[in-house]
PDB file of C-alpha atoms in Angstrom:
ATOM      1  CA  UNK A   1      -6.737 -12.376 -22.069  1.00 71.00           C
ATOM      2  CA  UNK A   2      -9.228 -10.487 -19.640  1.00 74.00           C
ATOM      3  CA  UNK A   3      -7.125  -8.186 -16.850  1.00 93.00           C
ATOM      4  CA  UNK A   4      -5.388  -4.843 -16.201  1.00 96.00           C
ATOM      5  CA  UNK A   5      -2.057  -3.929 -17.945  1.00 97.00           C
ATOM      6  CA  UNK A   6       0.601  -1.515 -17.167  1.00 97.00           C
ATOM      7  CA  UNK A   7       3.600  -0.362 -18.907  1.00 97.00           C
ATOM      8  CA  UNK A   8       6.407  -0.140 -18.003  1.00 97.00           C
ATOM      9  CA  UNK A   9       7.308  -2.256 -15.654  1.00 96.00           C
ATOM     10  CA  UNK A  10      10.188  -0.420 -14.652  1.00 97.00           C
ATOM     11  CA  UNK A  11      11.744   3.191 -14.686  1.00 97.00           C
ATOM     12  CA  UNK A  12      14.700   4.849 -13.717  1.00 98.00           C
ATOM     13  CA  UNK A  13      14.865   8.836 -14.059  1.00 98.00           C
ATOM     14  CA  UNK A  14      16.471  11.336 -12.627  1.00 98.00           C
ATOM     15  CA  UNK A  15      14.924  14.521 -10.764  1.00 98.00           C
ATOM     16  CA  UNK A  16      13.093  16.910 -12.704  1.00 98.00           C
ATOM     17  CA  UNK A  17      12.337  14.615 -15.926  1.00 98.00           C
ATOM     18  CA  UNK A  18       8.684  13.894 -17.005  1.00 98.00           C
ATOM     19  CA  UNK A  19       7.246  10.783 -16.741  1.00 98.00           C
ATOM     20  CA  UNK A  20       3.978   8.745 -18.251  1.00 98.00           C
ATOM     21  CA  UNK A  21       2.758   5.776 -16.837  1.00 98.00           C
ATOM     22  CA  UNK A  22      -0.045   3.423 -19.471  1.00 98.00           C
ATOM     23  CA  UNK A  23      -2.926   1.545 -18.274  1.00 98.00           C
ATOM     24  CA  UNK A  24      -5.303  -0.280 -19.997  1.00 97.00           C
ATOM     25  CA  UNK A  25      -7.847  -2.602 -18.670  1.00 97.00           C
ATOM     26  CA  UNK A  26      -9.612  -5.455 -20.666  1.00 96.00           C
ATOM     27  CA  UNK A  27     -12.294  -6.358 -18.367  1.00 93.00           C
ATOM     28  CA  UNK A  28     -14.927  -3.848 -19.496  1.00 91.00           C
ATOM     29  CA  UNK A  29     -14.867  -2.160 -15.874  1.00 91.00           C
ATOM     30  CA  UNK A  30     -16.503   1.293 -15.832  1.00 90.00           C
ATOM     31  CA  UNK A  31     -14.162   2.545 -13.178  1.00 90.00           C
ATOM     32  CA  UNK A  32      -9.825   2.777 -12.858  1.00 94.00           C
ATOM     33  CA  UNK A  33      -7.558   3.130 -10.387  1.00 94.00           C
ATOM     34  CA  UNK A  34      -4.093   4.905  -9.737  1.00 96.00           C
ATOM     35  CA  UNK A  35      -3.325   3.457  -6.332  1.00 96.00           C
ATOM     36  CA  UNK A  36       1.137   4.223  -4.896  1.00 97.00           C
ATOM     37  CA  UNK A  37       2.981   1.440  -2.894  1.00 96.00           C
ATOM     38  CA  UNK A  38       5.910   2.995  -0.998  1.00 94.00           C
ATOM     39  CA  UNK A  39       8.707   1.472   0.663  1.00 92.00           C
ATOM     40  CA  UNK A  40       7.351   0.489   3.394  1.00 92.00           C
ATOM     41  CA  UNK A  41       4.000  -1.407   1.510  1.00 93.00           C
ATOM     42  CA  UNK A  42       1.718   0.934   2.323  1.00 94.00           C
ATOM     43  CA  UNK A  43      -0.790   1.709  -0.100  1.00 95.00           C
ATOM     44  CA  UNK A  44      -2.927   4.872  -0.994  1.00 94.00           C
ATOM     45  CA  UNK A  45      -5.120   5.976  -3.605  1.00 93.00           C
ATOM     46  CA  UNK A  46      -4.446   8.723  -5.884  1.00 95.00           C
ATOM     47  CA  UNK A  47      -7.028   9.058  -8.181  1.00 94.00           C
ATOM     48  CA  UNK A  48     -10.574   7.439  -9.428  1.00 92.00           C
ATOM     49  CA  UNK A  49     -12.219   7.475 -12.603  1.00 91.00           C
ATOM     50  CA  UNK A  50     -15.603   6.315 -13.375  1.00 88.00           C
ATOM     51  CA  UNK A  51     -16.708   6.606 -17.191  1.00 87.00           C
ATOM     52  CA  UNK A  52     -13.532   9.031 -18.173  1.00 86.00           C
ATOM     53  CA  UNK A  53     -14.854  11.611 -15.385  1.00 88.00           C
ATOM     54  CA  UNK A  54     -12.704  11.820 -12.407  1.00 89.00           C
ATOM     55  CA  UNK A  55     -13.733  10.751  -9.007  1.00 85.00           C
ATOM     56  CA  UNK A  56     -11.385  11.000  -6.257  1.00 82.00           C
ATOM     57  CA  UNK A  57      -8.623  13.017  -6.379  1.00 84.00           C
ATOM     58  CA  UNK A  58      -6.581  12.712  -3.224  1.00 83.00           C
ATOM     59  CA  UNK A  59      -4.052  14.948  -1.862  1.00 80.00           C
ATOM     60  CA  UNK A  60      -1.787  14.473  -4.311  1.00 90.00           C
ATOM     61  CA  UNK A  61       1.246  17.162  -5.452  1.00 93.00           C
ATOM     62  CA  UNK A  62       0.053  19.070  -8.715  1.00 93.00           C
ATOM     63  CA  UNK A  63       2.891  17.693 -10.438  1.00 96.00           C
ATOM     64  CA  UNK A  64       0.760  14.165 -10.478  1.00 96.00           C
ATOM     65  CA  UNK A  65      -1.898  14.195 -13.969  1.00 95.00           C
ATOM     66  CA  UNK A  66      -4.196  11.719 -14.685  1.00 95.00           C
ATOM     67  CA  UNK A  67      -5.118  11.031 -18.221  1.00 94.00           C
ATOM     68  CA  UNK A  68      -8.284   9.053 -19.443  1.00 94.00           C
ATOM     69  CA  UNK A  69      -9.356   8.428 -23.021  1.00 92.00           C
ATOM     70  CA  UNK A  70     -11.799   6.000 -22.811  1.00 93.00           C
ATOM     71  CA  UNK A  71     -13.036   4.244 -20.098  1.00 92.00           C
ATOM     72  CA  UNK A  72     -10.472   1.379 -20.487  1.00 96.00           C
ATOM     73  CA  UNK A  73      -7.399   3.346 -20.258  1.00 97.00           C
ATOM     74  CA  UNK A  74      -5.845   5.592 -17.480  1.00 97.00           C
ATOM     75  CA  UNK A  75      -2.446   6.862 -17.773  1.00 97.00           C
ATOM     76  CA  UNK A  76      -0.589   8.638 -15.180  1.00 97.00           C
ATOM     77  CA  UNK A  77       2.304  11.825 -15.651  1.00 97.00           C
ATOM     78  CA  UNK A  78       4.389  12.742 -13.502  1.00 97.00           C
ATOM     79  CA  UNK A  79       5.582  16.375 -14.115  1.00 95.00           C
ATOM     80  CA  UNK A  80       9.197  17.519 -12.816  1.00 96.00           C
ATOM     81  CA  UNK A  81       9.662  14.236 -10.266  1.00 97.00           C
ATOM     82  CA  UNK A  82      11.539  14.449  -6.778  1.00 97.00           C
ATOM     83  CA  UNK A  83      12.997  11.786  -4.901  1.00 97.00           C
ATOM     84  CA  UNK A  84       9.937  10.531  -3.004  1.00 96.00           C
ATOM     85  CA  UNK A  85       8.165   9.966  -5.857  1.00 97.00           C
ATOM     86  CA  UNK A  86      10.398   6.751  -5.868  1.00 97.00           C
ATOM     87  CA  UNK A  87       7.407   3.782  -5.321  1.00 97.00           C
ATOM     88  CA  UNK A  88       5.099   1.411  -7.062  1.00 97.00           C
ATOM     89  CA  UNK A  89       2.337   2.569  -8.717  1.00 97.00           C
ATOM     90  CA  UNK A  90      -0.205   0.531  -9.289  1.00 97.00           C
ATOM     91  CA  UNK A  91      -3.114   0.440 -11.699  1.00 97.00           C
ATOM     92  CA  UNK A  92      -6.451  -1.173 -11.041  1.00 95.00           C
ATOM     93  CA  UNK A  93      -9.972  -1.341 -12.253  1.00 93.00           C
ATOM     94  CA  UNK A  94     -13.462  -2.773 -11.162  1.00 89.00           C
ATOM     95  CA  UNK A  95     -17.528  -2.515 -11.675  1.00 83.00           C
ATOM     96  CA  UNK A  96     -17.536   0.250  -9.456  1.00 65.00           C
ATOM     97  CA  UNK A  97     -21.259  -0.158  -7.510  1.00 60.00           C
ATOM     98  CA  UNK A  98     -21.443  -3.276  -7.963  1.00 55.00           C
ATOM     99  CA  UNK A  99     -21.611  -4.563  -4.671  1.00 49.00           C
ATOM    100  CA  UNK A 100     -19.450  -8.075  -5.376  1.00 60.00           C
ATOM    101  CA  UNK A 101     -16.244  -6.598  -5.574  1.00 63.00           C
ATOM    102  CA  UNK A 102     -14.154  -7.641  -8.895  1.00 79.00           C
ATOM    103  CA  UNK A 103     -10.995  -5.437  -7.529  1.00 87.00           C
ATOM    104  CA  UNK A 104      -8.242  -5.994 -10.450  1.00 91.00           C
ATOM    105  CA  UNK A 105      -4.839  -4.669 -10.164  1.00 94.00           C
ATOM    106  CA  UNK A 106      -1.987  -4.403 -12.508  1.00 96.00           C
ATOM    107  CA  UNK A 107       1.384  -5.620 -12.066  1.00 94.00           C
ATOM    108  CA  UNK A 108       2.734  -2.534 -10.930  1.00 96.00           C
ATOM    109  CA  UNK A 109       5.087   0.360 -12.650  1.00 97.00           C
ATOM    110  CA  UNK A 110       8.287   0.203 -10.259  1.00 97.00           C
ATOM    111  CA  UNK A 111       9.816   4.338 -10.640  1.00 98.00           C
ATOM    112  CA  UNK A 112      13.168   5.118  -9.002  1.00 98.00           C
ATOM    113  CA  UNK A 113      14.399   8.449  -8.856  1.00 97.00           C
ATOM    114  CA  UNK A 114      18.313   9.417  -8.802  1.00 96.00           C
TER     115      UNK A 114
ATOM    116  CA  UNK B   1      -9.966   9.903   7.732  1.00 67.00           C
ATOM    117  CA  UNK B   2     -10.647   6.183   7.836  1.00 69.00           C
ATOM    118  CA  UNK B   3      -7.989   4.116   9.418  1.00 85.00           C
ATOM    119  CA  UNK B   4      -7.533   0.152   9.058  1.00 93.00           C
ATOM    120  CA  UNK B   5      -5.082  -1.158  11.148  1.00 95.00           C
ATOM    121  CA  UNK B   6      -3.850  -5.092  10.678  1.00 97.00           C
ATOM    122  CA  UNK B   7      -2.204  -7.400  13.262  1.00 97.00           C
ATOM    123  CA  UNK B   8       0.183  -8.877  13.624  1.00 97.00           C
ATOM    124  CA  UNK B   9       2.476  -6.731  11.373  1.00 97.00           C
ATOM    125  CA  UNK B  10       4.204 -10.289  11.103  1.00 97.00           C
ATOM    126  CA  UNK B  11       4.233 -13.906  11.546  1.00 97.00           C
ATOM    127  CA  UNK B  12       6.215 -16.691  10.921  1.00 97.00           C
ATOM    128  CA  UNK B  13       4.843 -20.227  10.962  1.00 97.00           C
ATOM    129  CA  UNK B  14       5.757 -23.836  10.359  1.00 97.00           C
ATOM    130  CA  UNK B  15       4.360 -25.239   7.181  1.00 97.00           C
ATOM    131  CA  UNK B  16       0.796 -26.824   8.295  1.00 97.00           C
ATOM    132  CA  UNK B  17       0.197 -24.375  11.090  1.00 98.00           C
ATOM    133  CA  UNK B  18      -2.811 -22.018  10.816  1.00 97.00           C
ATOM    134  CA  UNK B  19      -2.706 -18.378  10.626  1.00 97.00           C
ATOM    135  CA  UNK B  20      -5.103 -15.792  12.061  1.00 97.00           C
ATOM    136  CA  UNK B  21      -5.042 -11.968  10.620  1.00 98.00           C
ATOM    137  CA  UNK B  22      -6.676  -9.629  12.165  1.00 98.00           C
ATOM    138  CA  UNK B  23      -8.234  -6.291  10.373  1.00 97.00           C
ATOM    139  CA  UNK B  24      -9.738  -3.301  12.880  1.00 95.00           C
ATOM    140  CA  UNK B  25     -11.057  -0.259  11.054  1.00 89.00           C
ATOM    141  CA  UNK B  26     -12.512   3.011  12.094  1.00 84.00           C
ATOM    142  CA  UNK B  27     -15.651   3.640  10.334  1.00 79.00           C
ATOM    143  CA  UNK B  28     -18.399   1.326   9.364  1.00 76.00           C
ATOM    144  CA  UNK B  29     -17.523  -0.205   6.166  1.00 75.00           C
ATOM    145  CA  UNK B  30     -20.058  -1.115   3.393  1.00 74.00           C
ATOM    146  CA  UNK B  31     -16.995  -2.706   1.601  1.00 83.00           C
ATOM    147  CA  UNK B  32     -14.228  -5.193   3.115  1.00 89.00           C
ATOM    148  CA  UNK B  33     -12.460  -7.238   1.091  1.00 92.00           C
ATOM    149  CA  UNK B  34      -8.696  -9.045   1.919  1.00 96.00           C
ATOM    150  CA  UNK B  35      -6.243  -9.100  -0.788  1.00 96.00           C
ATOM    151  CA  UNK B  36      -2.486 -11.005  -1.135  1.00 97.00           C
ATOM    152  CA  UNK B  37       0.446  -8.955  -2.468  1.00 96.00           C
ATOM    153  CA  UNK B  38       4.056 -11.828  -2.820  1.00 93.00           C
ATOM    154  CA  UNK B  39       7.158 -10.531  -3.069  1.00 87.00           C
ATOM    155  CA  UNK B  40       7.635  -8.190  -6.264  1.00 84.00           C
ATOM    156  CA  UNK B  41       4.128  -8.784  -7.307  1.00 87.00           C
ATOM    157  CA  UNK B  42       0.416  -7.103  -7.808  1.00 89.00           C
ATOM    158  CA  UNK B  43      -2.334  -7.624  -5.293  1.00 93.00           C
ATOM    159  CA  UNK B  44      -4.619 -10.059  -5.752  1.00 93.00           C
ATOM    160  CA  UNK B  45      -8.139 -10.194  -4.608  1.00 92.00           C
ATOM    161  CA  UNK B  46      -8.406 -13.096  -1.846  1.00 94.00           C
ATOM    162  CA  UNK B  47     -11.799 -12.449  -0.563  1.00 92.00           C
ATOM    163  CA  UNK B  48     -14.716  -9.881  -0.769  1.00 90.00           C
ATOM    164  CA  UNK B  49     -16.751 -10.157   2.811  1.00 92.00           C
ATOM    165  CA  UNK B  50     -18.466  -6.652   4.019  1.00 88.00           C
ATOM    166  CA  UNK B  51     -20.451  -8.878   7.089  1.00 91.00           C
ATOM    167  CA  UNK B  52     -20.440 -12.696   8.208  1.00 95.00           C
ATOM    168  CA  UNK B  53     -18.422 -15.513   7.319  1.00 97.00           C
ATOM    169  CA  UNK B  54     -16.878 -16.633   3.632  1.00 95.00           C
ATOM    170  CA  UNK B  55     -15.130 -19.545   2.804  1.00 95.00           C
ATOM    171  CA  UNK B  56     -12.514 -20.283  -0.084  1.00 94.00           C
ATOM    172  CA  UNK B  57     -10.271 -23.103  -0.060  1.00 96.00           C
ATOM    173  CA  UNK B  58      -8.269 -22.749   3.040  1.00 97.00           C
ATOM    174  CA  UNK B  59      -9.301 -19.105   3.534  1.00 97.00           C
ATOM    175  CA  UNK B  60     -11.806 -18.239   5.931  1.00 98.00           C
ATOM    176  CA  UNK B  61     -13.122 -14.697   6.316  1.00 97.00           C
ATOM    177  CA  UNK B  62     -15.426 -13.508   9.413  1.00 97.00           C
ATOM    178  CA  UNK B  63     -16.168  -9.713   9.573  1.00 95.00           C
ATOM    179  CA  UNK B  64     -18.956  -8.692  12.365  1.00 94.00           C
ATOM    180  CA  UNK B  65     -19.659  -5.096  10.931  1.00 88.00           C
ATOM    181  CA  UNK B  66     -20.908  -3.428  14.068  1.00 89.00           C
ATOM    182  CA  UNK B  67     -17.538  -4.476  15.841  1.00 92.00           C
ATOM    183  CA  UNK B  68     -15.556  -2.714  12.943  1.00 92.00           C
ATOM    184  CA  UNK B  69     -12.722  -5.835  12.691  1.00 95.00           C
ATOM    185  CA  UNK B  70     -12.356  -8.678  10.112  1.00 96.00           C
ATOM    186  CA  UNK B  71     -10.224 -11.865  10.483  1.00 98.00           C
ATOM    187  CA  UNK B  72      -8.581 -13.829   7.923  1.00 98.00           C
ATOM    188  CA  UNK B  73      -7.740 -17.176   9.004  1.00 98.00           C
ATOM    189  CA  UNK B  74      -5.244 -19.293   6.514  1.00 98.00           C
ATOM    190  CA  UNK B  75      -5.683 -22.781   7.617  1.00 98.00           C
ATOM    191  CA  UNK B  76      -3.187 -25.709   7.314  1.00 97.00           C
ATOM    192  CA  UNK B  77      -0.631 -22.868   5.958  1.00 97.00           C
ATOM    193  CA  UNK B  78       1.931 -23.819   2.989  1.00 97.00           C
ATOM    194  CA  UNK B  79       5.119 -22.042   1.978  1.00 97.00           C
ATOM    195  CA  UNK B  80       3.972 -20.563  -1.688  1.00 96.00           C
ATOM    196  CA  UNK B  81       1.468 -18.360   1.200  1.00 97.00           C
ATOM    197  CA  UNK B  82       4.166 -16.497   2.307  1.00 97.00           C
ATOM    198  CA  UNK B  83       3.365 -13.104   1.092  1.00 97.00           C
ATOM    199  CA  UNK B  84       1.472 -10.434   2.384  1.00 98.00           C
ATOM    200  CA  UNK B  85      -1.885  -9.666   3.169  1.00 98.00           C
ATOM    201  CA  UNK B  86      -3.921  -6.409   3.303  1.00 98.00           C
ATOM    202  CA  UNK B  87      -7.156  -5.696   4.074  1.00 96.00           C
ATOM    203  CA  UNK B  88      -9.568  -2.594   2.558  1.00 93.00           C
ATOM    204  CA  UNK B  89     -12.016  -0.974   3.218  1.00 90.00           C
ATOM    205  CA  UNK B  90     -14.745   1.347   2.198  1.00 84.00           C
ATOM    206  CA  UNK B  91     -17.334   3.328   4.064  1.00 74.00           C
ATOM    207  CA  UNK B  92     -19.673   3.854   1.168  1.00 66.00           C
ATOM    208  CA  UNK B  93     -20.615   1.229  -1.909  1.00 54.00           C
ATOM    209  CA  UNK B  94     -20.003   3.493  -4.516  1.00 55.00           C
ATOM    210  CA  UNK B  95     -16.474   1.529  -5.465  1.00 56.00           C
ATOM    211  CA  UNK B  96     -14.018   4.760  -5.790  1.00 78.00           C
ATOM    212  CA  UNK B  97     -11.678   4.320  -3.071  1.00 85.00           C
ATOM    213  CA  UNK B  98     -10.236   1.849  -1.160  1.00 88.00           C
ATOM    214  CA  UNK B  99      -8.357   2.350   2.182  1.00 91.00           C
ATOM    215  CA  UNK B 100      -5.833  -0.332   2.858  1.00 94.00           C
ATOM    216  CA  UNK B 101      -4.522  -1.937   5.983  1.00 95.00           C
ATOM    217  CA  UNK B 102      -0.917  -1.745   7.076  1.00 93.00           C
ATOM    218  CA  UNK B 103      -0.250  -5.404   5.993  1.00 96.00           C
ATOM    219  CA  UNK B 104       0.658  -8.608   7.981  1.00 98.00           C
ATOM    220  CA  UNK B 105       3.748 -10.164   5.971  1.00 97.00           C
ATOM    221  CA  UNK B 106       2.980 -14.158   6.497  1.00 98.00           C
ATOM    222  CA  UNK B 107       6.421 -16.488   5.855  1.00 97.00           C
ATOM    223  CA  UNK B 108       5.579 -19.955   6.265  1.00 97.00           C
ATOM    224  CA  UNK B 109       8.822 -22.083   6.417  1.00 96.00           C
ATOM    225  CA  UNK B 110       8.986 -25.751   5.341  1.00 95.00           C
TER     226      UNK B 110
END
């Protein structure tokens, strides 16, 4: 099966725990996504990679790492989390140029912080 | 920044009614494309139209580029379409970042 994976589905943490986020993408995209879905649905890119080599890196706290090993996996690590880092995260991947957008997404990483 | 902006943020329609979405967005955009998010779920890629008209199924997607707005119209609407819609855009075509819409949450009752 050809699409974008995330794990975990869930998490529940409490403030100031560490957190890692997988994503692996079996589509053989050159370029992955870390996109967060608050409460309200609204949706905003974190970070781009392209090849392993970072992209776009939004204004996002420090705490906030991306990780790439290879060009089909992108993890994400959240370092000391607060409260209103409670959202969906969501993982996606695509061709990059090419012009016909192939715009995959994961299923999402729900985190809720206590 | 670039700002999209959708509308309605909401409609609710009969089952077999058609739906019109509207997308406005501040900058010209090299890359528009709609997407559908249900309830819980991922987004899904609906339709990929940077200028003119595309057609899938009951989807119908008109973007006129130098106006800066795209349309989504949902015709003869069912209830598994409730859900909600987003449009993005991109100024450039170099595929690292997407700016989404606020969202139109469509609930179609039977």
């Amino acid at each position: 099966e050809t699409a974008v994976f995330q794990t975990p589905n869930y998490h529940v943490t409490q403030v100031g725990n560490e957190v890692s986020f997988n994503c692996k993408q079996t589509l053989g995209h050159d370029t992955m996504y870390w996109y967060k879905q608050d409460s309200k649905k609204l949706l905003k890119i974190m970070f781009s990679y392209n090849n392993k080599q970072l992209i776009v890196n939004e204004t996002v706290p420090r705490r906030f790492s991306p990780q790439s090993s290879d060009k089909a996996h992108l993890n994400l690590r959240i370092k000391s989390v607060e409260p209103e880092d409670s959202a969906v995260y969501l993982c996606a991947s695509s061709s990059g140029q090419n012009a016909n957008s192939d715009y995959t997404f994961g299923s999402g990483t729900r985190l809720l912080v206590i | 920044g670039q700002q999209v902006q959708q509308s309605p943020a909401s409609l609710v329609l009969q089952e077999g009614e058609n739906a019109e979405l509207q997308c406005n967005f501040s900058s010209t955009a090299t890359r528009l494309q709609w997407f559908y998010q249900r309830p819980g779920g991922s987004l899904v890629s609906l339709l990929y139209n940077p200028s003119g008209t595309k057609h899938t199924g009951r989807l119908t997607s008109t973007t006129v580029t130098k106006e800066r707005r795209s349309s989504l119209h949902i015709s003869s609407s069912q209830t598994t379409d409730s859900g909600t819609y987003f449009c993005a855009m991109e100024p450039g075509n170099m595929g690292y970042k997407l700016t989404f819409g606020t969202g139109t949450s469509l609930l179609v009752d039977p």
